Amino acid sequence: MFPYQFQSHQAIPIKAVLQRFDFANEILTMIVIEGFDVGCIWFTDEAHFHLNGFVNKQNWRFWESENPRLCEEKPLHSPKVTAWVAVCSRGIIGPFSVRETISSERYITILEQFVSTQLALKDRQRIEWFMQDGAPPHRTEKVFRFLNEHFRNRVIALDYPKFTGTGMDCPPYSPDLTPCYYFLGGALKDTVYGNNPSTLNELESAICVACNSISVETLKDVMSNFILRLRYLIFSNGEHFENIVF
């Protein structure tokens, strides 16, 4: 996504670097040994779309070894819509829009809508995975119970293995490994703001149109790009590489 929020600049903690390396190695091993298809992963995330044209990721960071003392402007009290989407190689589910702060209860409502839509897909694969980031509303007991009920051990989420004893931890500090970060934000921005929406209703409609405009062929390329990123992560020993474009 696009960095419009100022955050502190810091290097990735060593523990996180190791977690990122282990995650990439585990997924690549599954691909080679088990024939695992990353296209069956539903990658999920939410982002703020402001009426004044800003797309804001809540937990964006600029990862540098030294502080470049860079400041990014952040809109003050700008009306916004928070859009949650799920992306896999076969399409996009969502966006599900929220105008209030995402709480655990609101997140559960979104997940219920997602699962209902997912189960109704005609071309739904027999085995599908679910991946989410580590935002606090995503890591409550109620959320983990819901995910365990519908996906069992096929969940990639921070702290999920600690709660259920199954699944995989989503590595922290890893926007470069999630299509919702490295692809979807840029793909949506120009389309969403191309007609200059002036109300939140128009903004929500524009986000839906933009999501529907992304082809399945593009999404398949995005998933291939995910595998390339995993391989590069092994090559870079787990270090961050947000500025590299494949």
Short mmCIF file of C-alpha atoms in Angstrom, two decimals:
data_model
loop_
_atom_site.label_atom_id
_atom_site.label_comp_id
_atom_site.label_asym_id
_atom_site.label_seq_id
_atom_site.Cartn_x
_atom_site.Cartn_y
_atom_site.Cartn_z
CA MET A 1 0.00 0.00 0.00
CA PHE A 2 1.03 3.62 -0.13
CA PRO A 3 2.85 5.15 2.89
CA TYR A 4 0.84 8.20 3.97
CA GLN A 5 1.23 7.77 7.72
CA PHE A 6 4.33 8.82 9.60
CA GLN A 7 5.83 6.07 11.72
CA SER A 8 9.12 5.52 13.46
CA HIS A 9 12.01 4.24 11.34
CA GLN A 10 13.87 1.21 12.57
CA ALA A 11 15.61 -1.93 11.45
CA ILE A 12 13.72 -5.22 11.61
CA PRO A 13 14.35 -7.01 14.93
CA ILE A 14 16.61 -10.04 14.61
CA LYS A 15 13.86 -12.34 15.91
CA ALA A 16 11.53 -11.13 13.18
CA VAL A 17 14.20 -11.67 10.52
CA LEU A 18 14.51 -15.29 11.64
CA GLN A 19 10.72 -15.70 11.66
CA ARG A 20 10.51 -14.34 8.12
CA PHE A 21 13.25 -16.72 6.94
CA ASP A 22 11.60 -19.72 8.61
CA PHE A 23 8.21 -18.83 7.13
CA ALA A 24 9.59 -18.58 3.59
CA ASN A 25 11.49 -21.83 4.01
CA GLU A 26 8.42 -23.66 5.31
CA ILE A 27 6.14 -22.51 2.48
CA LEU A 28 8.75 -23.29 -0.19
CA THR A 29 9.31 -26.73 1.33
CA MET A 30 5.56 -27.38 1.21
CA ILE A 31 5.54 -26.38 -2.45
CA VAL A 32 8.40 -28.74 -3.35
CA ILE A 33 7.53 -31.72 -1.13
CA GLU A 34 3.73 -31.60 -1.02
CA GLY A 35 2.91 -29.74 -4.23
CA PHE A 36 1.32 -26.97 -2.17
CA ASP A 37 -0.53 -24.38 -4.29
CA VAL A 38 -0.14 -20.85 -2.90
CA GLY A 39 -3.10 -19.88 -5.08
CA CYS A 40 -5.36 -21.57 -2.53
CA ILE A 41 -4.38 -19.04 0.17
CA TRP A 42 -6.85 -16.26 0.87
CA PHE A 43 -4.61 -13.29 1.67
CA THR A 44 -6.58 -10.70 3.65
CA ASP A 45 -6.18 -7.17 4.92
CA GLU A 46 -7.94 -3.84 5.41
CA ALA A 47 -6.95 -0.30 4.44
CA HIS A 48 -8.32 3.20 4.95
CA PHE A 49 -9.47 5.08 1.84
CA HIS A 50 -9.80 8.81 2.54
CA LEU A 51 -12.02 11.13 0.51
CA ASN A 52 -9.06 13.41 -0.11
CA GLY A 53 -7.19 10.66 -1.95
CA PHE A 54 -5.07 9.01 0.72
CA VAL A 55 -4.80 5.24 1.06
CA ASN A 56 -3.55 4.47 4.54
CA LYS A 57 -2.28 1.18 6.00
CA GLN A 58 -2.70 1.15 9.77
CA ASN A 59 0.60 -0.53 10.53
CA TRP A 60 2.81 0.86 7.75
CA ARG A 61 6.50 1.19 8.50
CA PHE A 62 9.53 2.37 6.56
CA TRP A 63 12.27 -0.16 7.28
CA GLU A 64 15.73 1.39 7.19
CA SER A 65 18.97 0.65 9.02
CA GLU A 66 19.28 4.38 9.83
CA ASN A 67 16.68 7.04 10.52
CA PRO A 68 16.39 9.15 7.32
CA ARG A 69 14.23 11.65 9.24
CA LEU A 70 11.53 11.36 6.64
CA CYS A 71 8.12 12.80 7.42
CA GLU A 72 4.96 11.80 5.59
CA GLU A 73 1.79 13.87 5.73
CA LYS A 74 -1.26 12.29 7.28
CA PRO A 75 -4.76 13.66 6.65
CA LEU A 76 -6.35 15.14 9.78
CA HIS A 77 -9.97 14.14 10.43
CA SER A 78 -10.54 13.28 6.78
CA PRO A 79 -13.72 11.23 6.13
CA LYS A 80 -12.73 7.69 5.27
CA VAL A 81 -13.87 4.17 4.55
CA THR A 82 -12.07 1.09 5.82
CA ALA A 83 -12.20 -1.64 3.18
CA TRP A 84 -11.40 -5.30 3.96
CA VAL A 85 -10.63 -7.67 1.10
CA ALA A 86 -9.56 -11.28 0.58
CA VAL A 87 -7.42 -12.16 -2.45
CA CYS A 88 -6.48 -15.51 -3.97
CA SER A 89 -5.57 -16.74 -7.45
CA ARG A 90 -9.22 -17.18 -8.44
CA GLY A 91 -10.60 -13.82 -7.45
CA ILE A 92 -11.34 -11.25 -4.77
CA ILE A 93 -13.96 -11.50 -2.04
CA GLY A 94 -15.05 -8.10 -0.87
CA PRO A 95 -14.55 -5.31 -0.32
CA PHE A 96 -16.43 -5.23 2.95
CA SER A 97 -16.62 -1.61 4.06
CA VAL A 98 -16.68 -0.22 7.60
CA ARG A 99 -16.88 3.44 8.56
CA GLU A 100 -16.07 2.90 12.21
CA THR A 101 -12.91 1.63 13.88
CA ILE A 102 -12.35 -2.10 13.25
CA SER A 103 -13.04 -3.90 16.53
CA SER A 104 -12.92 -7.64 17.16
CA GLU A 105 -16.72 -7.80 16.95
CA ARG A 106 -16.81 -5.95 13.62
CA TYR A 107 -14.01 -8.13 12.33
CA ILE A 108 -16.00 -11.26 13.20
CA THR A 109 -18.94 -9.85 11.21
CA ILE A 110 -16.62 -9.35 8.22
CA LEU A 111 -15.29 -12.91 8.57
CA GLU A 112 -18.83 -14.28 8.63
CA GLN A 113 -19.59 -12.43 5.38
CA PHE A 114 -16.35 -13.70 3.86
CA VAL A 115 -16.95 -17.34 4.77
CA SER A 116 -20.55 -17.18 3.53
CA THR A 117 -19.34 -15.86 0.16
CA GLN A 118 -16.42 -18.30 0.01
CA LEU A 119 -18.62 -21.34 0.62
CA ALA A 120 -20.99 -20.23 -2.14
CA LEU A 121 -18.28 -20.06 -4.82
CA LYS A 122 -18.94 -22.56 -7.60
CA ASP A 123 -15.24 -23.16 -8.27
CA ARG A 124 -14.26 -23.36 -4.61
CA GLN A 125 -11.27 -25.58 -4.00
CA ARG A 126 -11.56 -28.45 -1.55
CA ILE A 127 -8.63 -27.19 0.52
CA GLU A 128 -8.20 -23.48 1.12
CA TRP A 129 -6.02 -21.53 3.52
CA PHE A 130 -6.62 -18.24 5.30
CA MET A 131 -3.94 -15.64 6.05
CA GLN A 132 -4.28 -12.46 8.12
CA ASP A 133 -1.92 -9.92 9.64
CA GLY A 134 -1.25 -9.35 13.32
CA ALA A 135 -3.53 -6.39 14.06
CA PRO A 136 -4.87 -6.62 17.65
CA PRO A 137 -8.57 -7.04 16.65
CA HIS A 138 -7.48 -10.07 14.56
CA ARG A 139 -5.88 -11.89 17.49
CA THR A 140 -8.69 -12.36 19.98
CA GLU A 141 -9.92 -15.70 21.29
CA LYS A 142 -13.26 -15.28 19.51
CA VAL A 143 -11.54 -14.66 16.16
CA PHE A 144 -9.22 -17.64 16.56
CA ARG A 145 -12.14 -19.90 17.48
CA PHE A 146 -13.99 -18.77 14.37
CA LEU A 147 -10.99 -19.41 12.12
CA ASN A 148 -10.37 -22.79 13.75
CA GLU A 149 -13.98 -23.79 13.12
CA HIS A 150 -13.80 -23.01 9.40
CA PHE A 151 -10.13 -23.57 8.46
CA ARG A 152 -8.66 -25.80 11.22
CA ASN A 153 -4.90 -26.07 10.68
CA ARG A 154 -4.98 -24.10 7.41
CA VAL A 155 -4.55 -20.69 9.03
CA ILE A 156 -1.54 -18.38 8.78
CA ALA A 157 -1.92 -15.80 11.54
CA LEU A 158 0.21 -14.29 14.26
CA ASP A 159 -0.34 -16.14 17.58
CA TYR A 160 -2.79 -18.63 16.02
CA PRO A 161 -0.52 -21.67 16.68
CA LYS A 162 -0.10 -20.50 20.26
CA PHE A 163 -3.88 -20.58 20.74
CA THR A 164 -4.84 -23.68 18.72
CA GLY A 165 -1.63 -25.71 18.50
CA THR A 166 -2.05 -25.83 14.70
CA GLY A 167 -1.54 -23.58 11.68
CA MET A 168 1.35 -21.24 11.01
CA ASP A 169 2.47 -17.92 12.45
CA CYS A 170 2.27 -15.01 10.03
CA PRO A 171 5.71 -13.39 10.23
CA PRO A 172 5.62 -9.83 11.64
CA TYR A 173 7.08 -6.83 9.79
CA SER A 174 6.33 -8.44 6.43
CA PRO A 175 4.31 -6.19 4.10
CA ASP A 176 6.62 -7.36 1.31
CA LEU A 177 5.11 -10.86 1.58
CA THR A 178 1.41 -10.00 1.37
CA PRO A 179 -0.31 -9.24 -1.97
CA CYS A 180 -2.71 -6.87 -0.22
CA TYR A 181 0.34 -4.70 0.58
CA TYR A 182 2.65 -5.04 -2.40
CA PHE A 183 -0.02 -5.25 -5.12
CA LEU A 184 -3.60 -4.39 -4.24
CA GLY A 185 -3.12 -0.86 -2.89
CA GLY A 186 -1.42 0.36 -6.04
CA ALA A 187 -3.86 -1.50 -8.28
CA LEU A 188 -6.87 0.13 -6.61
CA LYS A 189 -5.69 3.68 -6.03
CA ASP A 190 -5.85 5.14 -9.53
CA THR A 191 -9.19 3.48 -10.30
CA VAL A 192 -10.79 4.46 -6.99
CA TYR A 193 -9.83 8.12 -7.23
CA GLY A 194 -10.01 8.45 -11.02
CA ASN A 195 -13.53 9.93 -10.90
CA ASN A 196 -12.90 12.01 -7.77
CA PRO A 197 -15.55 10.55 -5.41
CA SER A 198 -17.03 13.30 -3.26
CA THR A 199 -19.06 11.27 -0.74
CA LEU A 200 -18.40 8.13 1.28
CA ASN A 201 -21.10 6.29 -0.70
CA GLU A 202 -19.34 7.20 -3.96
CA LEU A 203 -16.02 6.15 -2.44
CA GLU A 204 -17.39 2.76 -1.40
CA SER A 205 -18.84 2.21 -4.89
CA ALA A 206 -15.52 3.16 -6.48
CA ILE A 207 -13.65 0.64 -4.31
CA CYS A 208 -16.08 -2.12 -5.39
CA VAL A 209 -15.66 -1.20 -9.06
CA ALA A 210 -11.88 -1.18 -8.71
CA CYS A 211 -11.83 -4.64 -7.08
CA ASN A 212 -14.11 -6.06 -9.77
CA SER A 213 -11.82 -4.69 -12.50
CA ILE A 214 -8.86 -6.90 -11.48
CA SER A 215 -8.66 -9.96 -13.71
CA VAL A 216 -8.03 -13.55 -12.66
CA GLU A 217 -4.98 -13.58 -14.95
CA THR A 218 -3.51 -10.68 -12.98
CA LEU A 219 -4.16 -12.43 -9.68
CA LYS A 220 -2.42 -15.58 -10.91
CA ASP A 221 0.63 -13.45 -11.76
CA VAL A 222 0.45 -11.91 -8.28
CA MET A 223 0.59 -15.37 -6.68
CA SER A 224 3.59 -16.30 -8.83
CA ASN A 225 5.18 -13.10 -7.60
CA PHE A 226 4.57 -14.24 -4.02
CA ILE A 227 6.69 -17.35 -4.66
CA LEU A 228 9.47 -15.21 -6.15
CA ARG A 229 9.39 -13.07 -3.03
CA LEU A 230 9.72 -16.13 -0.80
CA ARG A 231 12.76 -17.24 -2.77
CA TYR A 232 14.31 -13.79 -2.59
CA LEU A 233 13.66 -13.73 1.14
CA ILE A 234 15.71 -16.91 1.52
CA PHE A 235 18.44 -15.33 -0.61
CA SER A 236 18.42 -12.20 1.57
CA ASN A 237 18.44 -14.25 4.82
CA GLY A 238 15.12 -12.87 5.97
CA GLU A 239 15.89 -9.19 5.51
CA HIS A 240 13.24 -6.73 4.34
CA PHE A 241 13.11 -5.82 0.64
CA GLU A 242 10.03 -3.63 0.20
CA ASN A 243 11.54 -1.51 -2.58
CA ILE A 244 12.31 -4.47 -4.86
CA VAL A 245 9.83 -4.92 -7.70
CA PHE A 246 9.61 -8.28 -9.47
#
